[in-house]
Amino acid sequence: MKTRAITAFFFTIVMLGSILLGAYTFSGFYLLLSLVALLEFYKMIKIGGIRPHRNIGVVVAALIYITTAAYHFLQFELKYLLLIIPLVFSIFIAELYKKNKIPFANISYTFVGFVYVTIPFCFFYSLGFLMNFEEYSFHFPLAFLLMLWANDTGAYLFGMKLGKRKLFERHSPKKSWEGFFGGVFTSLVVSIVLSFQFTEVEPVVWAGMAAIISCFGTLGDLVESMLKRSLEVKDSGSFLPGHGGFLDRFDGLLIAAPIVYVYLYLLIH
C-alpha cells in the first residue's frame, strides 16, 4: 500500500501538470502516453502467440494522434486525413513478408490496438478543445480525470467495507455492486463541486458526465481484465510500482472517453 500510495502521489502530480501547463504540454504528454500504452498492448498480445506489426502500428498511431492535434491547432481541411490511409493498409503488405500461420490474426490485432488504445486517447485529448475547436481549455480533461479517479477510489473503499454482491465475477472477482454504486456516488460528488468552479455547462451535464464515466469506466476496467485473463497476464507492464502498467491505469479511460466526448459534443454543439 505504501508503494502504491507513493506512486499514485507522484503520478497524480505529473498528470495534473500535463493538463494545467498548456496545450503543447498536454499534446506531447498524451501522445507519449498513448504510444506507451499501445506498446504495452502489443507486448501482451504477443504472449498469446500473435505477432502484431508493432513498428508500423506505433507510426500509424502517432500519425493519427498528431493529425488530431494538428486539426485543433491548424484547423486544416479534413480531407488531409486521407493521407493516413496508405500507411494503415501497408500493414497488409508487410504481413506478406512474415512467415506466420495466422497472418490475419496479426493484422487484426494491429488494428485492434488503434481502436482500443489510440482512438480513445484522441477522444480524451479532444476534450481539451471541445468548447472551441481552436482554443485549449483544461476544464473538461481535468474534470474527466478527477471523476474517473473519484470513481475508482469510491469503488475501492465502498467495495472493501460493504462489498458482498459480485459485479462480474467471471472477469473481476473483487468488484462488487456496492463498490460500483459507491464509485458512482463519489464521482457525482466531485461533479457537483466542479459545477461551481467550471460553469461552461449546467450542473446536470456535469452529473451526467460523472454517471457515464462511472459506468463506462467500470466496463473499461472489466474489458482489460478480460484481456489479461485470456492471456493469463497479471499486469500490462511494470513501469508504475504497485500499479502495473499505463494500460492498467487508463483502462477506464479507453471505454469512457469516446462516450463522454459524444455526450458532451451533442449537448454543446
PDB file of C-alpha atoms in Angstrom:
ATOM      1  CA  MET A   1       0.000   0.000   0.000  1.00  0.00           C
ATOM      2  CA  LYS A   2       2.879   2.375   0.789  1.00  0.00           C
ATOM      3  CA  THR A   3       4.411   1.795  -2.632  1.00  0.00           C
ATOM      4  CA  ARG A   4       1.031   2.266  -4.311  1.00  0.00           C
ATOM      5  CA  ALA A   5       0.421   5.492  -2.391  1.00  0.00           C
ATOM      6  CA  ILE A   6       3.812   6.997  -3.254  1.00  0.00           C
ATOM      7  CA  THR A   7       3.437   6.070  -6.922  1.00  0.00           C
ATOM      8  CA  ALA A   8      -0.109   7.450  -7.007  1.00  0.00           C
ATOM      9  CA  PHE A   9       1.016  10.730  -5.417  1.00  0.00           C
ATOM     10  CA  PHE A  10       3.757  11.461  -7.950  1.00  0.00           C
ATOM     11  CA  PHE A  11       1.692  10.115 -10.837  1.00  0.00           C
ATOM     12  CA  THR A  12      -1.171  12.449  -9.910  1.00  0.00           C
ATOM     13  CA  ILE A  13       1.162  15.462  -9.827  1.00  0.00           C
ATOM     14  CA  VAL A  14       2.531  14.600 -13.280  1.00  0.00           C
ATOM     15  CA  MET A  15      -0.965  14.050 -14.672  1.00  0.00           C
ATOM     16  CA  LEU A  16      -2.296  17.337 -13.317  1.00  0.00           C
ATOM     17  CA  GLY A  17       0.780  19.187 -14.544  1.00  0.00           C
ATOM     18  CA  SER A  18       0.361  17.762 -18.045  1.00  0.00           C
ATOM     19  CA  ILE A  19      -3.146  19.221 -18.202  1.00  0.00           C
ATOM     20  CA  LEU A  20      -2.575  22.540 -16.447  1.00  0.00           C
ATOM     21  CA  LEU A  21       0.678  23.573 -18.181  1.00  0.00           C
ATOM     22  CA  GLY A  22      -0.972  24.385 -21.502  1.00  0.00           C
ATOM     23  CA  ALA A  23      -1.889  22.949 -24.878  1.00  0.00           C
ATOM     24  CA  TYR A  24       1.593  21.926 -26.043  1.00  0.00           C
ATOM     25  CA  THR A  25       2.470  20.083 -22.831  1.00  0.00           C
ATOM     26  CA  PHE A  26      -0.945  18.414 -22.892  1.00  0.00           C
ATOM     27  CA  SER A  27      -0.462  17.361 -26.528  1.00  0.00           C
ATOM     28  CA  GLY A  28       3.051  15.979 -26.100  1.00  0.00           C
ATOM     29  CA  PHE A  29       2.394  14.166 -22.840  1.00  0.00           C
ATOM     30  CA  TYR A  30      -0.667  12.289 -24.064  1.00  0.00           C
ATOM     31  CA  LEU A  31       0.998  11.443 -27.361  1.00  0.00           C
ATOM     32  CA  LEU A  32       3.757   9.743 -25.384  1.00  0.00           C
ATOM     33  CA  LEU A  33       1.293   8.127 -23.003  1.00  0.00           C
ATOM     34  CA  SER A  34      -0.871   6.743 -25.810  1.00  0.00           C
ATOM     35  CA  LEU A  35       2.155   5.226 -27.561  1.00  0.00           C
ATOM     36  CA  VAL A  36       3.467   3.586 -24.382  1.00  0.00           C
ATOM     37  CA  ALA A  37       0.000   2.139 -23.702  1.00  0.00           C
ATOM     38  CA  LEU A  38      -0.159   0.818 -27.280  1.00  0.00           C
ATOM     39  CA  LEU A  39       3.261  -0.820 -26.893  1.00  0.00           C
ATOM     40  CA  GLU A  40       2.052  -2.487 -23.687  1.00  0.00           C
ATOM     41  CA  PHE A  41      -0.992  -3.779 -25.571  1.00  0.00           C
ATOM     42  CA  TYR A  42       1.127  -5.231 -28.388  1.00  0.00           C
ATOM     43  CA  LYS A  43       3.531  -6.783 -25.855  1.00  0.00           C
ATOM     44  CA  MET A  44       0.660  -8.525 -24.060  1.00  0.00           C
ATOM     45  CA  ILE A  45      -0.842  -9.774 -27.315  1.00  0.00           C
ATOM     46  CA  LYS A  46       2.469 -11.416 -28.256  1.00  0.00           C
ATOM     47  CA  ILE A  47       2.126 -13.650 -25.189  1.00  0.00           C
ATOM     48  CA  GLY A  48      -0.882 -15.251 -26.881  1.00  0.00           C
ATOM     49  CA  GLY A  49       1.190 -16.151 -29.952  1.00  0.00           C
ATOM     50  CA  ILE A  50       0.038 -13.222 -32.081  1.00  0.00           C
ATOM     51  CA  ARG A  51       2.669 -11.085 -33.783  1.00  0.00           C
ATOM     52  CA  PRO A  52       1.169  -7.633 -34.414  1.00  0.00           C
ATOM     53  CA  HIS A  53       3.062  -5.133 -36.567  1.00  0.00           C
ATOM     54  CA  ARG A  54       4.419  -3.124 -33.676  1.00  0.00           C
ATOM     55  CA  ASN A  55       6.625  -0.655 -35.541  1.00  0.00           C
ATOM     56  CA  ILE A  56       4.097   0.190 -38.236  1.00  0.00           C
ATOM     57  CA  GLY A  57       1.381   0.282 -35.584  1.00  0.00           C
ATOM     58  CA  VAL A  58       3.262   2.820 -33.477  1.00  0.00           C
ATOM     59  CA  VAL A  59       3.978   5.035 -36.502  1.00  0.00           C
ATOM     60  CA  VAL A  60       0.343   4.941 -37.622  1.00  0.00           C
ATOM     61  CA  ALA A  61      -0.880   5.564 -34.060  1.00  0.00           C
ATOM     62  CA  ALA A  62       1.448   8.561 -33.718  1.00  0.00           C
ATOM     63  CA  LEU A  63       0.196   9.981 -37.016  1.00  0.00           C
ATOM     64  CA  ILE A  64      -3.450   9.508 -36.002  1.00  0.00           C
ATOM     65  CA  TYR A  65      -2.829  11.366 -32.749  1.00  0.00           C
ATOM     66  CA  ILE A  66      -0.656  14.093 -34.333  1.00  0.00           C
ATOM     67  CA  THR A  67      -3.233  14.624 -37.070  1.00  0.00           C
ATOM     68  CA  THR A  68      -5.922  15.027 -34.413  1.00  0.00           C
ATOM     69  CA  ALA A  69      -3.767  17.576 -32.580  1.00  0.00           C
ATOM     70  CA  ALA A  70      -2.844  19.376 -35.798  1.00  0.00           C
ATOM     71  CA  TYR A  71      -6.507  19.706 -36.702  1.00  0.00           C
ATOM     72  CA  HIS A  72      -7.206  21.528 -33.427  1.00  0.00           C
ATOM     73  CA  PHE A  73      -4.178  23.804 -33.778  1.00  0.00           C
ATOM     74  CA  LEU A  74      -4.330  24.490 -37.521  1.00  0.00           C
ATOM     75  CA  GLN A  75      -7.960  23.807 -38.471  1.00  0.00           C
ATOM     76  CA  PHE A  76      -6.954  22.258 -41.815  1.00  0.00           C
ATOM     77  CA  GLU A  77      -9.446  20.606 -44.121  1.00  0.00           C
ATOM     78  CA  LEU A  78     -10.464  17.090 -43.045  1.00  0.00           C
ATOM     79  CA  LYS A  79      -9.632  15.696 -46.477  1.00  0.00           C
ATOM     80  CA  TYR A  80      -5.959  15.590 -45.460  1.00  0.00           C
ATOM     81  CA  LEU A  81      -6.796  12.828 -43.006  1.00  0.00           C
ATOM     82  CA  LEU A  82      -6.974  10.552 -46.046  1.00  0.00           C
ATOM     83  CA  LEU A  83      -3.165  10.652 -46.218  1.00  0.00           C
ATOM     84  CA  ILE A  84      -3.076   8.192 -43.313  1.00  0.00           C
ATOM     85  CA  ILE A  85      -4.960   5.539 -45.307  1.00  0.00           C
ATOM     86  CA  PRO A  86      -1.987   4.243 -47.407  1.00  0.00           C
ATOM     87  CA  LEU A  87       0.120   3.788 -44.289  1.00  0.00           C
ATOM     88  CA  VAL A  88      -2.679   1.974 -42.491  1.00  0.00           C
ATOM     89  CA  PHE A  89      -3.079  -0.507 -45.313  1.00  0.00           C
ATOM     90  CA  SER A  90       0.661  -1.051 -45.569  1.00  0.00           C
ATOM     91  CA  ILE A  91       0.124  -3.452 -42.653  1.00  0.00           C
ATOM     92  CA  PHE A  92      -1.427  -5.939 -45.089  1.00  0.00           C
ATOM     93  CA  ILE A  93       1.583  -5.672 -47.395  1.00  0.00           C
ATOM     94  CA  ALA A  94       4.065  -6.031 -44.544  1.00  0.00           C
ATOM     95  CA  GLU A  95       2.391  -9.274 -43.487  1.00  0.00           C
ATOM     96  CA  LEU A  96       3.261 -10.792 -46.874  1.00  0.00           C
ATOM     97  CA  TYR A  97       6.896 -10.835 -45.792  1.00  0.00           C
ATOM     98  CA  LYS A  98       6.262 -12.574 -42.480  1.00  0.00           C
ATOM     99  CA  LYS A  99       6.363 -16.339 -42.121  1.00  0.00           C
ATOM    100  CA  ASN A 100       3.372 -16.957 -39.919  1.00  0.00           C
ATOM    101  CA  LYS A 101       0.469 -19.394 -39.893  1.00  0.00           C
ATOM    102  CA  ILE A 102      -2.057 -16.816 -38.707  1.00  0.00           C
ATOM    103  CA  PRO A 103      -1.364 -13.711 -40.849  1.00  0.00           C
ATOM    104  CA  PHE A 104      -4.792 -12.145 -40.491  1.00  0.00           C
ATOM    105  CA  ALA A 105      -4.710 -12.526 -36.727  1.00  0.00           C
ATOM    106  CA  ASN A 106      -1.518 -10.436 -36.746  1.00  0.00           C
ATOM    107  CA  ILE A 107      -3.167  -7.841 -38.978  1.00  0.00           C
ATOM    108  CA  SER A 108      -6.361  -7.799 -36.939  1.00  0.00           C
ATOM    109  CA  TYR A 109      -4.689  -7.233 -33.586  1.00  0.00           C
ATOM    110  CA  THR A 110      -2.579  -4.443 -35.055  1.00  0.00           C
ATOM    111  CA  PHE A 111      -5.818  -2.664 -35.971  1.00  0.00           C
ATOM    112  CA  VAL A 112      -7.401  -3.536 -32.623  1.00  0.00           C
ATOM    113  CA  GLY A 113      -4.580  -1.594 -30.979  1.00  0.00           C
ATOM    114  CA  PHE A 114      -5.693   1.571 -32.801  1.00  0.00           C
ATOM    115  CA  VAL A 115      -9.335   1.077 -31.909  1.00  0.00           C
ATOM    116  CA  TYR A 116      -8.768   0.042 -28.305  1.00  0.00           C
ATOM    117  CA  VAL A 117      -5.938   2.421 -27.342  1.00  0.00           C
ATOM    118  CA  THR A 118      -5.111   5.183 -29.828  1.00  0.00           C
ATOM    119  CA  ILE A 119      -8.575   6.426 -30.787  1.00  0.00           C
ATOM    120  CA  PRO A 120      -9.835   6.657 -27.177  1.00  0.00           C
ATOM    121  CA  PHE A 121      -6.772   8.747 -26.278  1.00  0.00           C
ATOM    122  CA  CYS A 122      -7.562  11.003 -29.242  1.00  0.00           C
ATOM    123  CA  PHE A 123     -11.101  11.493 -27.930  1.00  0.00           C
ATOM    124  CA  PHE A 124      -9.770  12.295 -24.458  1.00  0.00           C
ATOM    125  CA  TYR A 125      -7.293  14.751 -25.989  1.00  0.00           C
ATOM    126  CA  SER A 126     -10.092  16.395 -27.977  1.00  0.00           C
ATOM    127  CA  LEU A 127     -11.989  17.114 -24.765  1.00  0.00           C
ATOM    128  CA  GLY A 128      -9.492  19.946 -24.301  1.00  0.00           C
ATOM    129  CA  PHE A 129     -10.806  21.627 -27.438  1.00  0.00           C
ATOM    130  CA  LEU A 130     -14.481  20.796 -27.118  1.00  0.00           C
ATOM    131  CA  MET A 131     -15.809  24.283 -26.347  1.00  0.00           C
ATOM    132  CA  ASN A 132     -13.756  25.888 -29.100  1.00  0.00           C
ATOM    133  CA  PHE A 133     -12.020  23.666 -31.650  1.00  0.00           C
ATOM    134  CA  GLU A 134      -9.078  26.121 -31.869  1.00  0.00           C
ATOM    135  CA  GLU A 135      -8.510  27.069 -28.218  1.00  0.00           C
ATOM    136  CA  TYR A 136      -7.389  24.749 -25.436  1.00  0.00           C
ATOM    137  CA  SER A 137      -9.216  24.610 -22.109  1.00  0.00           C
ATOM    138  CA  PHE A 138      -8.176  22.231 -19.342  1.00  0.00           C
ATOM    139  CA  HIS A 139     -11.636  22.094 -17.752  1.00  0.00           C
ATOM    140  CA  PHE A 140     -13.089  19.003 -19.427  1.00  0.00           C
ATOM    141  CA  PRO A 141      -9.912  16.842 -19.377  1.00  0.00           C
ATOM    142  CA  LEU A 142      -9.273  17.749 -15.740  1.00  0.00           C
ATOM    143  CA  ALA A 143     -12.889  17.078 -14.786  1.00  0.00           C
ATOM    144  CA  PHE A 144     -12.769  13.740 -16.613  1.00  0.00           C
ATOM    145  CA  LEU A 145      -9.708  12.554 -14.698  1.00  0.00           C
ATOM    146  CA  LEU A 146     -10.962  13.796 -11.335  1.00  0.00           C
ATOM    147  CA  MET A 147     -14.283  11.996 -11.827  1.00  0.00           C
ATOM    148  CA  LEU A 148     -12.540   8.837 -13.025  1.00  0.00           C
ATOM    149  CA  TRP A 149     -10.195   8.836 -10.036  1.00  0.00           C
ATOM    150  CA  ALA A 150     -13.096   9.551  -7.690  1.00  0.00           C
ATOM    151  CA  ASN A 151     -14.985   6.607  -9.161  1.00  0.00           C
ATOM    152  CA  ASP A 152     -12.013   4.270  -8.747  1.00  0.00           C
ATOM    153  CA  THR A 153     -11.358   5.429  -5.186  1.00  0.00           C
ATOM    154  CA  GLY A 154     -15.012   5.263  -4.164  1.00  0.00           C
ATOM    155  CA  ALA A 155     -15.459   1.829  -5.726  1.00  0.00           C
ATOM    156  CA  TYR A 156     -12.398   0.539  -3.870  1.00  0.00           C
ATOM    157  CA  LEU A 157     -13.358   1.976  -0.458  1.00  0.00           C
ATOM    158  CA  PHE A 158     -17.061   1.083  -0.577  1.00  0.00           C
ATOM    159  CA  GLY A 159     -16.227  -2.324  -2.012  1.00  0.00           C
ATOM    160  CA  MET A 160     -13.754  -3.045   0.788  1.00  0.00           C
ATOM    161  CA  LYS A 161     -16.212  -2.051   3.511  1.00  0.00           C
ATOM    162  CA  LEU A 162     -19.576  -3.132   2.106  1.00  0.00           C
ATOM    163  CA  GLY A 163     -18.898  -5.363  -0.901  1.00  0.00           C
ATOM    164  CA  LYS A 164     -20.959  -8.566  -0.870  1.00  0.00           C
ATOM    165  CA  ARG A 165     -22.674  -8.930  -4.241  1.00  0.00           C
ATOM    166  CA  LYS A 166     -20.275  -9.688  -7.086  1.00  0.00           C
ATOM    167  CA  LEU A 167     -20.479  -7.334 -10.043  1.00  0.00           C
ATOM    168  CA  PHE A 168     -18.873  -9.520 -12.724  1.00  0.00           C
ATOM    169  CA  GLU A 169     -17.105 -12.386 -11.027  1.00  0.00           C
ATOM    170  CA  ARG A 170     -16.021 -14.120 -14.229  1.00  0.00           C
ATOM    171  CA  HIS A 171     -13.729 -11.240 -15.192  1.00  0.00           C
ATOM    172  CA  SER A 172     -13.084  -9.446 -11.891  1.00  0.00           C
ATOM    173  CA  PRO A 173     -13.838 -11.426  -8.707  1.00  0.00           C
ATOM    174  CA  LYS A 174     -13.112  -8.480  -6.384  1.00  0.00           C
ATOM    175  CA  LYS A 175     -15.572  -5.999  -7.887  1.00  0.00           C
ATOM    176  CA  SER A 176     -18.957  -5.664  -6.209  1.00  0.00           C
ATOM    177  CA  TRP A 177     -22.222  -3.856  -6.827  1.00  0.00           C
ATOM    178  CA  GLU A 178     -21.737  -1.972  -3.578  1.00  0.00           C
ATOM    179  CA  GLY A 179     -18.355  -0.775  -4.811  1.00  0.00           C
ATOM    180  CA  PHE A 180     -19.830   0.207  -8.166  1.00  0.00           C
ATOM    181  CA  PHE A 181     -22.549   2.374  -6.622  1.00  0.00           C
ATOM    182  CA  GLY A 182     -20.006   3.795  -4.186  1.00  0.00           C
ATOM    183  CA  GLY A 183     -17.911   4.851  -7.186  1.00  0.00           C
ATOM    184  CA  VAL A 184     -20.929   6.466  -8.830  1.00  0.00           C
ATOM    185  CA  PHE A 185     -21.648   8.367  -5.610  1.00  0.00           C
ATOM    186  CA  THR A 186     -18.114   9.737  -5.178  1.00  0.00           C
ATOM    187  CA  SER A 187     -17.923  10.672  -8.850  1.00  0.00           C
ATOM    188  CA  LEU A 188     -21.222  12.565  -8.591  1.00  0.00           C
ATOM    189  CA  VAL A 189     -19.954  14.423  -5.511  1.00  0.00           C
ATOM    190  CA  VAL A 190     -16.899  15.542  -7.475  1.00  0.00           C
ATOM    191  CA  SER A 191     -19.127  16.636 -10.375  1.00  0.00           C
ATOM    192  CA  ILE A 192     -21.185  18.821  -8.024  1.00  0.00           C
ATOM    193  CA  VAL A 193     -18.034  20.502  -6.672  1.00  0.00           C
ATOM    194  CA  LEU A 194     -16.714  21.046 -10.202  1.00  0.00           C
ATOM    195  CA  SER A 195     -20.013  22.572 -11.354  1.00  0.00           C
ATOM    196  CA  PHE A 196     -19.359  25.526  -9.017  1.00  0.00           C
ATOM    197  CA  GLN A 197     -15.887  26.082 -10.478  1.00  0.00           C
ATOM    198  CA  PHE A 198     -16.473  25.314 -14.155  1.00  0.00           C
ATOM    199  CA  THR A 199     -19.615  26.977 -15.476  1.00  0.00           C
ATOM    200  CA  GLU A 200     -19.424  26.156 -19.205  1.00  0.00           C
ATOM    201  CA  VAL A 201     -22.314  23.721 -18.821  1.00  0.00           C
ATOM    202  CA  GLU A 202     -25.169  23.184 -16.377  1.00  0.00           C
ATOM    203  CA  PRO A 203     -24.635  21.122 -13.191  1.00  0.00           C
ATOM    204  CA  VAL A 204     -26.890  18.391 -14.575  1.00  0.00           C
ATOM    205  CA  VAL A 205     -24.495  17.982 -17.536  1.00  0.00           C
ATOM    206  CA  TRP A 206     -21.554  17.515 -15.167  1.00  0.00           C
ATOM    207  CA  ALA A 207     -23.616  14.954 -13.243  1.00  0.00           C
ATOM    208  CA  GLY A 208     -24.399  13.099 -16.470  1.00  0.00           C
ATOM    209  CA  MET A 209     -20.702  13.092 -17.325  1.00  0.00           C
ATOM    210  CA  ALA A 210     -19.926  11.595 -13.905  1.00  0.00           C
ATOM    211  CA  ALA A 211     -22.522   8.848 -14.379  1.00  0.00           C
ATOM    212  CA  ILE A 212     -21.145   7.972 -17.819  1.00  0.00           C
ATOM    213  CA  ILE A 213     -17.571   7.867 -16.530  1.00  0.00           C
ATOM    214  CA  SER A 214     -18.580   5.613 -13.638  1.00  0.00           C
ATOM    215  CA  CYS A 215     -20.496   3.180 -15.837  1.00  0.00           C
ATOM    216  CA  PHE A 216     -18.196   3.014 -18.839  1.00  0.00           C
ATOM    217  CA  GLY A 217     -15.026   3.425 -16.784  1.00  0.00           C
ATOM    218  CA  THR A 218     -16.033   0.307 -14.854  1.00  0.00           C
ATOM    219  CA  LEU A 219     -16.753  -1.507 -18.115  1.00  0.00           C
ATOM    220  CA  GLY A 220     -13.335  -0.436 -19.404  1.00  0.00           C
ATOM    221  CA  ASP A 221     -11.741  -1.959 -16.323  1.00  0.00           C
ATOM    222  CA  LEU A 222     -13.646  -5.194 -16.926  1.00  0.00           C
ATOM    223  CA  VAL A 223     -12.659  -5.275 -20.595  1.00  0.00           C
ATOM    224  CA  GLU A 224      -8.972  -5.035 -19.723  1.00  0.00           C
ATOM    225  CA  SER A 225      -9.430  -7.685 -17.035  1.00  0.00           C
ATOM    226  CA  MET A 226     -10.990  -9.912 -19.693  1.00  0.00           C
ATOM    227  CA  LEU A 227      -7.986  -9.306 -21.948  1.00  0.00           C
ATOM    228  CA  LYS A 228      -5.438 -10.064 -19.210  1.00  0.00           C
ATOM    229  CA  ARG A 229      -7.269 -13.185 -18.046  1.00  0.00           C
ATOM    230  CA  SER A 230      -7.451 -14.509 -21.600  1.00  0.00           C
ATOM    231  CA  LEU A 231      -3.668 -14.118 -21.838  1.00  0.00           C
ATOM    232  CA  GLU A 232      -3.015 -15.153 -18.216  1.00  0.00           C
ATOM    233  CA  VAL A 233      -1.240 -11.862 -17.503  1.00  0.00           C
ATOM    234  CA  LYS A 234      -1.391 -10.064 -14.147  1.00  0.00           C
ATOM    235  CA  ASP A 235      -0.395  -6.538 -15.291  1.00  0.00           C
ATOM    236  CA  SER A 236       0.073  -4.813 -18.636  1.00  0.00           C
ATOM    237  CA  GLY A 237       3.507  -3.595 -17.523  1.00  0.00           C
ATOM    238  CA  SER A 238       5.688  -2.772 -14.543  1.00  0.00           C
ATOM    239  CA  PHE A 239       6.509   0.898 -15.089  1.00  0.00           C
ATOM    240  CA  LEU A 240       4.348   2.102 -12.173  1.00  0.00           C
ATOM    241  CA  PRO A 241       5.356   0.295  -8.943  1.00  0.00           C
ATOM    242  CA  GLY A 242       2.295  -1.130  -7.224  1.00  0.00           C
ATOM    243  CA  HIS A 243       0.022  -0.149 -10.112  1.00  0.00           C
ATOM    244  CA  GLY A 244       1.247  -2.179 -13.078  1.00  0.00           C
ATOM    245  CA  GLY A 245       1.474  -0.532 -16.480  1.00  0.00           C
ATOM    246  CA  PHE A 246      -0.043   2.538 -18.087  1.00  0.00           C
ATOM    247  CA  LEU A 247      -2.725   0.438 -19.742  1.00  0.00           C
ATOM    248  CA  ASP A 248      -3.789  -0.726 -16.268  1.00  0.00           C
ATOM    249  CA  ARG A 249      -4.085   2.885 -15.077  1.00  0.00           C
ATOM    250  CA  PHE A 250      -6.061   4.075 -18.092  1.00  0.00           C
ATOM    251  CA  ASP A 251      -8.313   1.095 -18.793  1.00  0.00           C
ATOM    252  CA  GLY A 252     -11.365   3.098 -17.656  1.00  0.00           C
ATOM    253  CA  LEU A 253     -10.476   5.984 -19.960  1.00  0.00           C
ATOM    254  CA  LEU A 254     -10.313   3.730 -23.025  1.00  0.00           C
ATOM    255  CA  ILE A 255     -14.031   2.983 -22.999  1.00  0.00           C
ATOM    256  CA  ALA A 256     -15.339   6.089 -21.229  1.00  0.00           C
ATOM    257  CA  ALA A 257     -13.543   8.858 -23.157  1.00  0.00           C
ATOM    258  CA  PRO A 258     -15.235   8.320 -26.561  1.00  0.00           C
ATOM    259  CA  ILE A 259     -18.682   8.060 -24.906  1.00  0.00           C
ATOM    260  CA  VAL A 260     -18.117  11.206 -22.823  1.00  0.00           C
ATOM    261  CA  TYR A 261     -16.921  13.130 -25.885  1.00  0.00           C
ATOM    262  CA  VAL A 262     -20.006  12.176 -27.897  1.00  0.00           C
ATOM    263  CA  TYR A 263     -22.260  13.039 -24.930  1.00  0.00           C
ATOM    264  CA  LEU A 264     -20.737  16.497 -24.444  1.00  0.00           C
ATOM    265  CA  TYR A 265     -20.434  17.244 -28.151  1.00  0.00           C
ATOM    266  CA  LEU A 266     -24.113  16.559 -28.788  1.00  0.00           C
ATOM    267  CA  LEU A 267     -25.124  18.762 -25.862  1.00  0.00           C
ATOM    268  CA  ILE A 268     -22.775  21.658 -26.580  1.00  0.00           C
ATOM    269  CA  HIS A 269     -22.812  21.903 -30.379  1.00  0.00           C
TER     270      HIS A 269
END
